[in-house]
Amino acid sequence: MSAPESVALPFLPGSPHLHWRDGELWVEGVPVTELARTYGTPLFVYSAGAMRSAAAAYQRALAGRDALVCYAMKANATLAVLELFARAGCGFDIVSGGELERALRAGAEPQRIVFSGVGKTRAEMRRALEVGIGCFNVESLAELDVLDEVARALGCRAPVSLRVNPDVDARTHPYISTGLRDNKFGIAHEQALAAYRHAASLPGLEVVGIDCHIGSQITTLEPYLDALDRVLDLVEQIEAAGIALPHLDLGGGLGITYRDETPPTIESLIGATLQRLDARGHGQRRLLLEPGRSLVGNAGICVTEVLYTKTGPHKNFLIVDAGMNDLPRPAMYGAYHAIVPVRPRAGTPTVWDVVGPVCESGDWLGRDRALVAQAGDWLAVASAGAYCMSMASHYNSRGRAAEVLVSGPRSQLIRAREVPSDLWRQERALALD
Ligand code: PLP
Protein backbone atom coordinates (compact mmCIF):
# COMPACT_ATOMS: atom_id res chain seq x y z
CA MET A 1 0.00 0.00 0.00
CA SER A 2 1.48 3.37 -0.99
CA ALA A 3 1.03 6.50 1.07
CA PRO A 4 -1.68 8.80 -0.28
CA GLU A 5 -0.22 11.82 -2.08
CA SER A 6 -1.39 14.20 0.64
CA VAL A 7 0.45 12.47 3.47
CA ALA A 8 3.73 14.22 4.07
CA LEU A 9 6.40 11.86 5.34
CA PRO A 10 8.31 13.84 7.94
CA PHE A 11 12.05 14.25 8.20
CA LEU A 12 13.55 11.60 10.38
CA PRO A 13 17.09 11.85 11.75
CA GLY A 14 18.80 8.49 11.39
CA SER A 15 18.31 7.65 7.75
CA PRO A 16 19.13 5.56 5.77
CA HIS A 17 18.63 2.85 8.40
CA LEU A 18 15.38 4.46 9.53
CA HIS A 19 13.28 5.13 6.48
CA TRP A 20 9.82 5.39 4.99
CA ARG A 21 8.44 2.60 2.88
CA ASP A 22 4.85 2.10 1.71
CA GLY A 23 3.74 5.07 3.77
CA GLU A 24 5.10 3.83 7.09
CA LEU A 25 8.25 3.87 9.15
CA TRP A 26 10.74 1.02 8.90
CA VAL A 27 13.92 0.26 10.79
CA GLU A 28 16.18 -1.47 8.28
CA GLY A 29 14.06 -4.29 6.82
CA VAL A 30 11.31 -4.35 9.44
CA PRO A 31 8.17 -2.19 9.66
CA VAL A 32 7.88 -0.49 13.02
CA THR A 33 4.17 -1.41 13.20
CA GLU A 34 5.19 -5.07 13.22
CA LEU A 35 7.65 -4.45 16.06
CA ALA A 36 5.09 -2.52 18.12
CA ARG A 37 2.53 -5.29 17.60
CA THR A 38 5.01 -8.03 18.53
CA TYR A 39 6.80 -6.45 21.47
CA GLY A 40 4.31 -3.85 22.76
CA THR A 41 5.03 -0.24 23.70
CA PRO A 42 6.82 1.78 24.95
CA LEU A 43 9.55 0.13 22.92
CA PHE A 44 13.08 1.20 22.05
CA VAL A 45 14.10 0.03 18.58
CA TYR A 46 17.71 0.23 17.45
CA SER A 47 19.29 -0.29 14.07
CA ALA A 48 22.38 -2.49 14.29
CA GLY A 49 23.43 -1.21 10.86
CA ALA A 50 23.34 2.42 12.01
CA MET A 51 25.52 1.62 15.04
CA ARG A 52 27.98 -0.43 12.98
CA SER A 53 28.27 2.20 10.29
CA ALA A 54 28.96 4.96 12.85
CA ALA A 55 31.71 2.85 14.45
CA ALA A 56 33.11 2.05 11.00
CA ALA A 57 33.14 5.76 10.12
CA TYR A 58 35.40 6.49 13.11
CA GLN A 59 37.60 3.50 12.32
CA ARG A 60 37.92 4.36 8.62
CA ALA A 61 38.83 7.94 9.43
CA LEU A 62 41.51 6.68 11.83
CA ALA A 63 42.86 3.97 9.50
CA GLY A 64 46.65 3.73 9.52
CA ARG A 65 46.90 5.51 12.89
CA ASP A 66 47.60 4.03 16.29
CA ALA A 67 44.10 4.69 17.62
CA LEU A 68 41.31 3.16 19.68
CA VAL A 69 37.63 4.13 19.71
CA CYS A 70 36.32 3.60 23.25
CA TYR A 71 32.52 3.62 23.15
CA ALA A 72 31.25 5.83 26.02
CA MET A 73 28.77 3.30 27.28
CA LYS A 74 26.87 5.74 29.47
CA ALA A 75 25.06 6.65 26.25
CA ASN A 76 23.47 3.21 26.03
CA ALA A 77 24.73 0.41 28.23
CA THR A 78 22.45 -2.43 27.17
CA LEU A 79 24.52 -5.62 26.92
CA ALA A 80 23.68 -6.46 23.30
CA VAL A 81 24.66 -2.92 22.28
CA LEU A 82 27.97 -3.34 24.08
CA GLU A 83 28.50 -6.72 22.41
CA LEU A 84 27.90 -5.12 19.03
CA PHE A 85 30.59 -2.50 19.67
CA ALA A 86 33.02 -5.03 21.19
CA ARG A 87 32.67 -7.16 18.05
CA ALA A 88 33.15 -4.05 15.92
CA GLY A 89 36.58 -3.63 17.55
CA CYS A 90 35.76 -0.82 19.97
CA GLY A 91 37.07 -0.40 23.47
CA PHE A 92 34.92 1.19 26.19
CA ASP A 93 34.86 4.33 28.28
CA ILE A 94 33.29 3.55 31.66
CA VAL A 95 32.33 5.71 34.63
CA SER A 96 31.39 3.21 37.34
CA GLY A 97 31.98 -0.26 38.69
CA GLY A 98 28.61 -1.26 37.27
CA GLU A 99 29.67 -0.17 33.80
CA LEU A 100 32.91 -2.11 34.23
CA GLU A 101 30.99 -5.32 35.02
CA ARG A 102 28.64 -4.74 32.09
CA ALA A 103 31.54 -4.20 29.68
CA LEU A 104 33.29 -7.36 30.90
CA ARG A 105 30.05 -9.29 30.66
CA ALA A 106 29.69 -8.12 27.06
CA GLY A 107 33.14 -9.49 26.24
CA ALA A 108 35.21 -6.31 26.39
CA GLU A 109 38.96 -6.73 26.64
CA PRO A 110 39.98 -5.04 29.92
CA GLN A 111 43.06 -3.50 28.26
CA ARG A 112 40.70 -1.61 25.94
CA ILE A 113 38.74 -0.02 28.79
CA VAL A 114 39.36 3.49 30.12
CA PHE A 115 37.80 4.49 33.44
CA SER A 116 36.57 8.10 33.62
CA GLY A 117 34.57 9.92 36.31
CA VAL A 118 35.18 12.25 39.23
CA GLY A 119 34.15 9.94 42.06
CA LYS A 120 35.69 6.49 41.71
CA THR A 121 35.55 4.50 44.95
CA ARG A 122 38.41 2.40 46.31
CA ALA A 123 36.40 -0.75 45.61
CA GLU A 124 35.90 0.31 41.98
CA MET A 125 39.61 1.06 41.62
CA ARG A 126 40.56 -2.28 43.13
CA ARG A 127 38.29 -4.25 40.83
CA ALA A 128 39.48 -2.32 37.77
CA LEU A 129 43.11 -3.00 38.71
CA GLU A 130 42.42 -6.67 39.36
CA VAL A 131 40.93 -7.17 35.89
CA GLY A 132 43.70 -5.10 34.27
CA ILE A 133 41.96 -2.14 32.67
CA GLY A 134 43.86 -0.01 30.18
CA CYS A 135 43.78 3.37 31.91
CA PHE A 136 42.27 5.43 34.71
CA ASN A 137 41.36 8.94 33.63
CA VAL A 138 42.06 10.66 36.93
CA GLU A 139 40.20 13.87 37.73
CA SER A 140 41.81 15.24 40.92
CA LEU A 141 44.97 15.21 43.02
CA ALA A 142 43.10 13.49 45.82
CA GLU A 143 42.09 10.69 43.44
CA LEU A 144 45.74 10.24 42.40
CA ASP A 145 46.74 9.64 46.01
CA VAL A 146 43.96 7.16 46.67
CA LEU A 147 44.64 5.25 43.44
CA ASP A 148 48.34 5.09 44.29
CA GLU A 149 47.49 3.63 47.68
CA VAL A 150 45.04 1.07 46.26
CA ALA A 151 47.51 -0.02 43.56
CA ARG A 152 50.40 -0.40 46.01
CA ALA A 153 48.22 -2.48 48.33
CA LEU A 154 47.58 -4.80 45.37
CA GLY A 155 51.27 -4.83 44.46
CA CYS A 156 50.74 -3.29 41.04
CA ARG A 157 50.97 0.06 39.25
CA ALA A 158 47.85 1.78 38.01
CA PRO A 159 48.01 3.14 34.44
CA VAL A 160 46.89 6.77 34.63
CA SER A 161 46.13 9.68 32.43
CA LEU A 162 45.00 12.99 33.91
CA ARG A 163 41.82 14.54 32.66
CA VAL A 164 42.74 18.13 32.12
CA ASN A 165 40.22 20.88 31.84
CA PRO A 166 41.18 23.06 28.88
CA ASP A 167 38.70 25.83 29.84
CA VAL A 168 37.08 25.82 26.43
CA ASP A 169 33.41 26.56 25.91
CA ALA A 170 31.82 23.65 24.03
CA ARG A 171 28.79 25.91 23.35
CA THR A 172 26.32 23.25 24.34
CA HIS A 173 23.72 22.82 27.11
CA PRO A 174 25.21 23.85 30.50
CA TYR A 175 24.45 20.42 31.99
CA ILE A 176 26.54 18.68 29.32
CA SER A 177 29.33 21.22 29.06
CA THR A 178 32.28 19.84 30.98
CA GLY A 179 35.41 21.67 29.90
CA LEU A 180 34.95 25.06 31.57
CA ARG A 181 36.94 26.10 34.61
CA ASP A 182 33.79 26.11 36.79
CA ASN A 183 32.80 22.54 35.90
CA LYS A 184 33.47 19.79 38.43
CA PHE A 185 35.40 17.77 35.87
CA GLY A 186 39.12 17.50 35.29
CA ILE A 187 42.21 19.22 36.60
CA ALA A 188 42.62 22.91 35.82
CA HIS A 189 44.95 23.67 32.93
CA GLU A 190 47.27 25.72 35.13
CA GLN A 191 47.53 22.92 37.72
CA ALA A 192 48.15 20.14 35.22
CA LEU A 193 51.96 20.20 35.15
CA ALA A 194 52.19 20.08 38.95
CA ALA A 195 49.62 17.27 39.01
CA TYR A 196 51.66 15.28 36.48
CA ARG A 197 54.83 15.82 38.53
CA HIS A 198 52.97 14.49 41.56
CA ALA A 199 51.60 11.49 39.62
CA ALA A 200 55.05 10.64 38.28
CA SER A 201 56.44 10.67 41.82
CA LEU A 202 53.95 8.11 43.14
CA PRO A 203 55.25 4.53 42.99
CA GLY A 204 51.80 2.98 42.55
CA LEU A 205 51.11 4.91 39.35
CA GLU A 206 52.36 4.74 35.79
CA VAL A 207 51.62 7.77 33.63
CA VAL A 208 50.40 6.56 30.23
CA GLY A 209 48.64 9.56 28.73
CA ILE A 210 46.61 12.72 28.93
CA ASP A 211 42.86 13.13 28.54
CA CYS A 212 40.21 15.76 28.00
CA HIS A 213 36.48 15.78 27.30
CA ILE A 214 34.88 19.18 26.89
CA GLY A 215 31.20 18.32 26.67
CA SER A 216 28.49 16.59 24.73
CA GLN A 217 26.28 17.39 21.71
CA ILE A 218 28.99 19.63 20.25
CA THR A 219 27.96 20.87 16.82
CA THR A 220 30.98 22.84 15.61
CA LEU A 221 34.65 21.99 15.11
CA GLU A 222 36.11 25.07 16.78
CA PRO A 223 35.79 24.00 20.44
CA TYR A 224 37.43 20.67 19.60
CA LEU A 225 40.36 22.29 17.85
CA ASP A 226 40.73 24.93 20.58
CA ALA A 227 40.78 22.21 23.22
CA LEU A 228 43.25 20.17 21.18
CA ASP A 229 45.61 23.12 20.92
CA ARG A 230 45.38 23.76 24.65
CA VAL A 231 46.02 20.11 25.46
CA LEU A 232 48.95 19.91 23.01
CA ASP A 233 50.48 22.96 24.71
CA LEU A 234 50.31 21.00 27.95
CA VAL A 235 51.69 17.83 26.36
CA GLU A 236 54.72 19.80 25.21
CA GLN A 237 55.24 21.34 28.65
CA ILE A 238 54.80 18.05 30.50
CA GLU A 239 57.11 16.11 28.18
CA ALA A 240 59.69 18.92 28.44
CA ALA A 241 59.59 18.26 32.19
CA GLY A 242 60.62 14.66 31.49
CA ILE A 243 57.23 12.92 31.81
CA ALA A 244 56.31 10.91 28.71
CA LEU A 245 52.67 10.86 27.59
CA PRO A 246 52.27 7.89 25.26
CA HIS A 247 48.60 8.50 24.48
CA LEU A 248 46.26 11.39 23.91
CA ASP A 249 42.57 10.81 24.75
CA LEU A 250 40.32 13.46 23.23
CA GLY A 251 37.09 12.26 24.83
CA GLY A 252 33.75 12.22 23.03
CA GLY A 253 31.09 14.83 22.49
CA LEU A 254 30.31 14.92 18.78
CA GLY A 255 26.72 16.05 18.35
CA ILE A 256 23.94 14.51 16.30
CA THR A 257 20.90 15.91 14.49
CA TYR A 258 17.84 16.10 16.73
CA ARG A 259 16.07 18.85 14.77
CA ASP A 260 18.12 21.00 12.39
CA GLU A 261 21.62 20.84 13.84
CA THR A 262 24.36 20.21 11.30
CA PRO A 263 27.24 18.87 13.39
CA PRO A 264 30.52 18.04 11.69
CA THR A 265 30.54 14.54 10.23
CA ILE A 266 32.66 11.92 11.95
CA GLU A 267 35.00 12.06 8.95
CA SER A 268 35.44 15.82 9.11
CA LEU A 269 35.98 15.85 12.89
CA ILE A 270 38.64 13.14 12.72
CA GLY A 271 40.14 14.63 9.56
CA ALA A 272 40.53 18.06 11.17
CA THR A 273 41.88 16.52 14.38
CA LEU A 274 44.50 14.45 12.58
CA GLN A 275 45.50 17.42 10.45
CA ARG A 276 46.05 19.56 13.55
CA LEU A 277 47.97 16.77 15.28
CA ASP A 278 50.21 16.33 12.22
CA ALA A 279 50.71 20.08 11.87
CA ARG A 280 51.93 20.27 15.44
CA GLY A 281 54.18 17.22 15.16
CA HIS A 282 52.03 14.84 17.23
CA GLY A 283 50.82 12.59 14.41
CA GLN A 284 52.56 9.50 15.79
CA ARG A 285 51.05 9.70 19.25
CA ARG A 286 48.51 6.99 20.16
CA LEU A 287 45.02 8.47 19.98
CA LEU A 288 41.97 7.47 22.04
CA LEU A 289 38.44 8.74 21.49
CA GLU A 290 35.37 8.27 23.67
CA PRO A 291 32.31 8.84 21.49
CA GLY A 292 28.89 7.93 22.85
CA ARG A 293 25.99 9.84 21.34
CA SER A 294 27.41 9.90 17.80
CA LEU A 295 27.59 6.09 17.77
CA VAL A 296 24.07 5.34 18.98
CA GLY A 297 21.90 8.47 19.20
CA ASN A 298 20.37 8.45 15.74
CA ALA A 299 20.35 4.65 15.59
CA GLY A 300 17.31 4.41 17.88
CA ILE A 301 13.69 5.41 18.25
CA CYS A 302 11.21 5.05 21.07
CA VAL A 303 7.84 3.79 19.89
CA THR A 304 4.91 4.88 21.99
CA GLU A 305 1.13 4.51 21.70
CA VAL A 306 -1.27 7.42 21.93
CA LEU A 307 -3.51 6.55 24.88
CA TYR A 308 -5.76 9.60 24.87
CA THR A 309 -6.25 12.88 23.10
CA LYS A 310 -7.30 15.83 25.23
CA THR A 311 -8.26 19.10 23.63
CA GLY A 312 -8.72 22.28 25.61
CA PRO A 313 -9.18 26.01 25.19
CA HIS A 314 -5.44 26.73 25.41
CA LYS A 315 -3.61 23.46 24.85
CA ASN A 316 -4.14 20.12 23.21
CA PHE A 317 -2.48 17.04 24.62
CA LEU A 318 -1.54 13.72 23.13
CA ILE A 319 -1.16 11.47 26.16
CA VAL A 320 1.17 8.62 25.28
CA ASP A 321 2.38 5.52 27.10
CA ALA A 322 6.07 6.60 27.26
CA GLY A 323 7.01 9.13 29.90
CA MET A 324 9.90 10.98 31.48
CA ASN A 325 10.95 7.80 33.25
CA ASP A 326 11.51 6.13 29.87
CA LEU A 327 12.96 9.09 28.02
CA PRO A 328 14.17 11.74 30.47
CA ARG A 329 16.01 14.13 28.13
CA PRO A 330 13.12 16.54 27.46
CA ALA A 331 12.27 16.81 31.18
CA MET A 332 15.91 16.98 32.22
CA TYR A 333 17.44 19.31 29.63
CA GLY A 334 14.42 20.68 27.77
CA ALA A 335 15.79 18.60 24.90
CA TYR A 336 14.07 18.37 21.54
CA HIS A 337 13.32 15.01 19.94
CA ALA A 338 11.47 14.80 16.63
CA ILE A 339 8.18 12.92 17.04
CA VAL A 340 6.60 11.33 13.98
CA PRO A 341 3.62 9.06 13.43
CA VAL A 342 4.72 5.53 12.61
CA ARG A 343 2.05 5.46 9.89
CA PRO A 344 1.26 9.08 8.95
CA ARG A 345 -2.41 9.87 8.32
CA ALA A 346 -3.85 12.31 5.85
CA GLY A 347 -5.60 15.33 7.38
CA THR A 348 -5.10 18.72 8.89
CA PRO A 349 -2.57 18.62 11.72
CA THR A 350 -3.45 19.75 15.23
CA VAL A 351 -0.82 21.33 17.46
CA TRP A 352 -0.25 19.10 20.48
CA ASP A 353 1.93 18.77 23.52
CA VAL A 354 3.00 15.14 23.58
CA VAL A 355 3.01 14.13 27.25
CA GLY A 356 3.53 10.97 29.27
CA PRO A 357 1.52 9.34 32.05
CA VAL A 358 3.90 10.31 34.89
CA CYS A 359 2.50 12.57 37.60
CA GLU A 360 4.74 15.56 36.91
CA SER A 361 4.07 18.62 34.79
CA GLY A 362 7.63 18.17 33.53
CA ASP A 363 6.62 14.86 31.97
CA TRP A 364 6.56 15.88 28.33
CA LEU A 365 8.24 14.45 25.26
CA GLY A 366 7.50 17.24 22.83
CA ARG A 367 5.79 20.63 22.87
CA ASP A 368 3.71 22.30 20.18
CA ARG A 369 3.97 19.49 17.66
CA ALA A 370 1.76 19.62 14.56
CA LEU A 371 0.54 16.05 14.08
CA VAL A 372 -2.41 14.16 12.72
CA ALA A 373 -2.96 11.55 15.40
CA GLN A 374 -5.64 9.76 17.38
CA ALA A 375 -5.84 7.31 20.26
CA GLY A 376 -4.35 3.95 19.33
CA ASP A 377 -1.78 5.41 16.90
CA TRP A 378 1.88 4.70 17.33
CA LEU A 379 4.37 7.54 17.39
CA ALA A 380 8.14 7.29 17.08
CA VAL A 381 10.31 9.57 19.20
CA ALA A 382 13.44 9.99 17.10
CA SER A 383 17.13 10.12 18.06
CA ALA A 384 16.39 8.00 21.12
CA GLY A 385 19.40 5.69 21.00
CA ALA A 386 21.55 7.72 23.39
CA TYR A 387 20.94 8.91 26.95
CA CYS A 388 17.36 7.63 26.95
CA MET A 389 17.19 3.99 28.08
CA SER A 390 20.45 4.41 29.99
CA MET A 391 18.84 7.25 31.97
CA ALA A 392 15.46 5.53 32.43
CA SER A 393 14.08 5.11 35.93
CA HIS A 394 11.29 3.37 37.79
CA TYR A 395 9.62 6.61 38.84
CA ASN A 396 5.89 6.14 39.47
CA SER A 397 6.72 2.41 39.75
CA ARG A 398 6.79 2.09 36.02
CA GLY A 399 8.74 -0.88 34.69
CA ARG A 400 11.35 0.03 32.15
CA ALA A 401 10.56 -0.39 28.46
CA ALA A 402 11.60 -3.27 26.22
CA GLU A 403 14.43 -2.90 23.71
CA VAL A 404 14.72 -4.49 20.30
CA LEU A 405 17.67 -4.58 17.91
CA VAL A 406 17.02 -4.81 14.18
CA SER A 407 19.57 -6.12 11.72
CA GLY A 408 18.43 -6.33 8.11
CA PRO A 409 15.13 -8.23 8.01
CA ARG A 410 15.47 -9.62 11.55
CA SER A 411 14.66 -8.28 14.98
CA GLN A 412 15.77 -9.49 18.39
CA LEU A 413 14.45 -8.62 21.82
CA ILE A 414 17.56 -7.46 23.72
CA ARG A 415 15.81 -6.37 26.91
CA ALA A 416 12.47 -7.72 28.05
CA ARG A 417 9.89 -5.30 29.38
CA GLU A 418 10.07 -5.17 33.16
CA VAL A 419 7.26 -6.76 35.12
CA PRO A 420 6.08 -5.60 38.56
CA SER A 421 8.24 -8.12 40.47
CA ASP A 422 11.32 -6.56 38.81
CA LEU A 423 10.40 -3.33 40.57
CA TRP A 424 10.74 -4.70 44.09
CA ARG A 425 13.25 -7.52 43.60
CA GLN A 426 15.78 -5.94 45.99
CA GLU A 427 13.25 -4.82 48.59
CA ARG A 428 12.45 -6.54 51.88
CA ALA A 429 9.12 -6.77 53.65
CA LEU A 430 8.72 -4.70 56.81
CA ALA A 431 10.19 -6.67 59.72
CA LEU A 432 10.23 -4.03 62.47
CA ASP A 433 7.36 -3.31 64.87
N1 PLP B 1 33.75 10.75 27.84
C1 PLP B 1 33.38 11.34 28.98
C2 PLP B 1 34.38 11.50 30.05
C3 PLP B 1 32.07 11.82 29.14
O1 PLP B 1 31.71 12.41 30.28
C4 PLP B 1 31.14 11.64 28.08
C5 PLP B 1 29.76 12.15 28.21
O2 PLP B 1 29.47 13.22 28.60
C6 PLP B 1 31.57 11.00 26.92
C7 PLP B 1 32.87 10.56 26.83
C8 PLP B 1 30.64 10.77 25.78
O3 PLP B 1 30.14 11.92 25.24
P1 PLP B 1 29.20 11.87 23.97
O4 PLP B 1 28.12 10.91 24.24
O5 PLP B 1 28.72 13.24 23.82
O6 PLP B 1 30.06 11.44 22.81
mmCIF file of C-alpha atoms and ligand atoms in Angstrom, residues 58 70-75 93-95 116-117 137 139 163 176 178 185 211-213 215-218 224 249 251-255 289-295 386-387, ligand 1:
data_model
loop_
_atom_site.group_PDB
_atom_site.id
_atom_site.type_symbol
_atom_site.label_atom_id
_atom_site.label_comp_id
_atom_site.label_asym_id
_atom_site.label_seq_id
_atom_site.Cartn_x
_atom_site.Cartn_y
_atom_site.Cartn_z
ATOM 1 C CA TYR A 58 35.402 6.487 13.112
ATOM 2 C CA CYS A 70 36.315 3.595 23.250
ATOM 3 C CA TYR A 71 32.518 3.622 23.148
ATOM 4 C CA ALA A 72 31.249 5.825 26.017
ATOM 5 C CA MET A 73 28.769 3.299 27.278
ATOM 6 C CA LYS A 74 26.873 5.744 29.469
ATOM 7 C CA ALA A 75 25.058 6.655 26.247
ATOM 8 C CA ASP A 93 34.856 4.335 28.278
ATOM 9 C CA ILE A 94 33.290 3.551 31.661
ATOM 10 C CA VAL A 95 32.329 5.707 34.632
ATOM 11 C CA SER A 116 36.569 8.105 33.616
ATOM 12 C CA GLY A 117 34.566 9.916 36.312
ATOM 13 C CA ASN A 137 41.358 8.940 33.627
ATOM 14 C CA GLU A 139 40.205 13.871 37.729
ATOM 15 C CA ARG A 163 41.816 14.537 32.655
ATOM 16 C CA ILE A 176 26.543 18.678 29.315
ATOM 17 C CA THR A 178 32.281 19.838 30.980
ATOM 18 C CA PHE A 185 35.403 17.769 35.867
ATOM 19 C CA ASP A 211 42.857 13.128 28.545
ATOM 20 C CA CYS A 212 40.206 15.763 27.995
ATOM 21 C CA HIS A 213 36.477 15.785 27.303
ATOM 22 C CA GLY A 215 31.203 18.319 26.667
ATOM 23 C CA SER A 216 28.494 16.590 24.726
ATOM 24 C CA GLN A 217 26.281 17.390 21.713
ATOM 25 C CA ILE A 218 28.991 19.628 20.247
ATOM 26 C CA TYR A 224 37.435 20.675 19.601
ATOM 27 C CA ASP A 249 42.574 10.812 24.749
ATOM 28 C CA GLY A 251 37.086 12.265 24.830
ATOM 29 C CA GLY A 252 33.746 12.215 23.031
ATOM 30 C CA GLY A 253 31.094 14.833 22.490
ATOM 31 C CA LEU A 254 30.315 14.917 18.778
ATOM 32 C CA GLY A 255 26.724 16.052 18.346
ATOM 33 C CA LEU A 289 38.438 8.742 21.487
ATOM 34 C CA GLU A 290 35.365 8.275 23.675
ATOM 35 C CA PRO A 291 32.309 8.842 21.485
ATOM 36 C CA GLY A 292 28.893 7.925 22.850
ATOM 37 C CA ARG A 293 25.989 9.838 21.345
ATOM 38 C CA SER A 294 27.410 9.904 17.802
ATOM 39 C CA LEU A 295 27.588 6.085 17.769
ATOM 40 C CA ALA A 386 21.553 7.724 23.388
ATOM 41 C CA TYR A 387 20.943 8.906 26.955
HETATM 42 N N1 PLP B 1 33.747 10.752 27.838
HETATM 43 C C1 PLP B 1 33.379 11.344 28.979
HETATM 44 C C2 PLP B 1 34.385 11.501 30.054
HETATM 45 C C3 PLP B 1 32.072 11.817 29.144
HETATM 46 O O1 PLP B 1 31.710 12.412 30.280
HETATM 47 C C4 PLP B 1 31.141 11.642 28.083
HETATM 48 C C5 PLP B 1 29.762 12.145 28.210
HETATM 49 O O2 PLP B 1 29.466 13.217 28.598
HETATM 50 C C6 PLP B 1 31.568 11.002 26.920
HETATM 51 C C7 PLP B 1 32.870 10.563 26.827
HETATM 52 C C8 PLP B 1 30.637 10.767 25.782
HETATM 53 O O3 PLP B 1 30.141 11.921 25.245
HETATM 54 P P1 PLP B 1 29.203 11.866 23.966
HETATM 55 O O4 PLP B 1 28.125 10.910 24.239
HETATM 56 O O5 PLP B 1 28.724 13.242 23.818
HETATM 57 O O6 PLP B 1 30.065 11.435 22.807
#
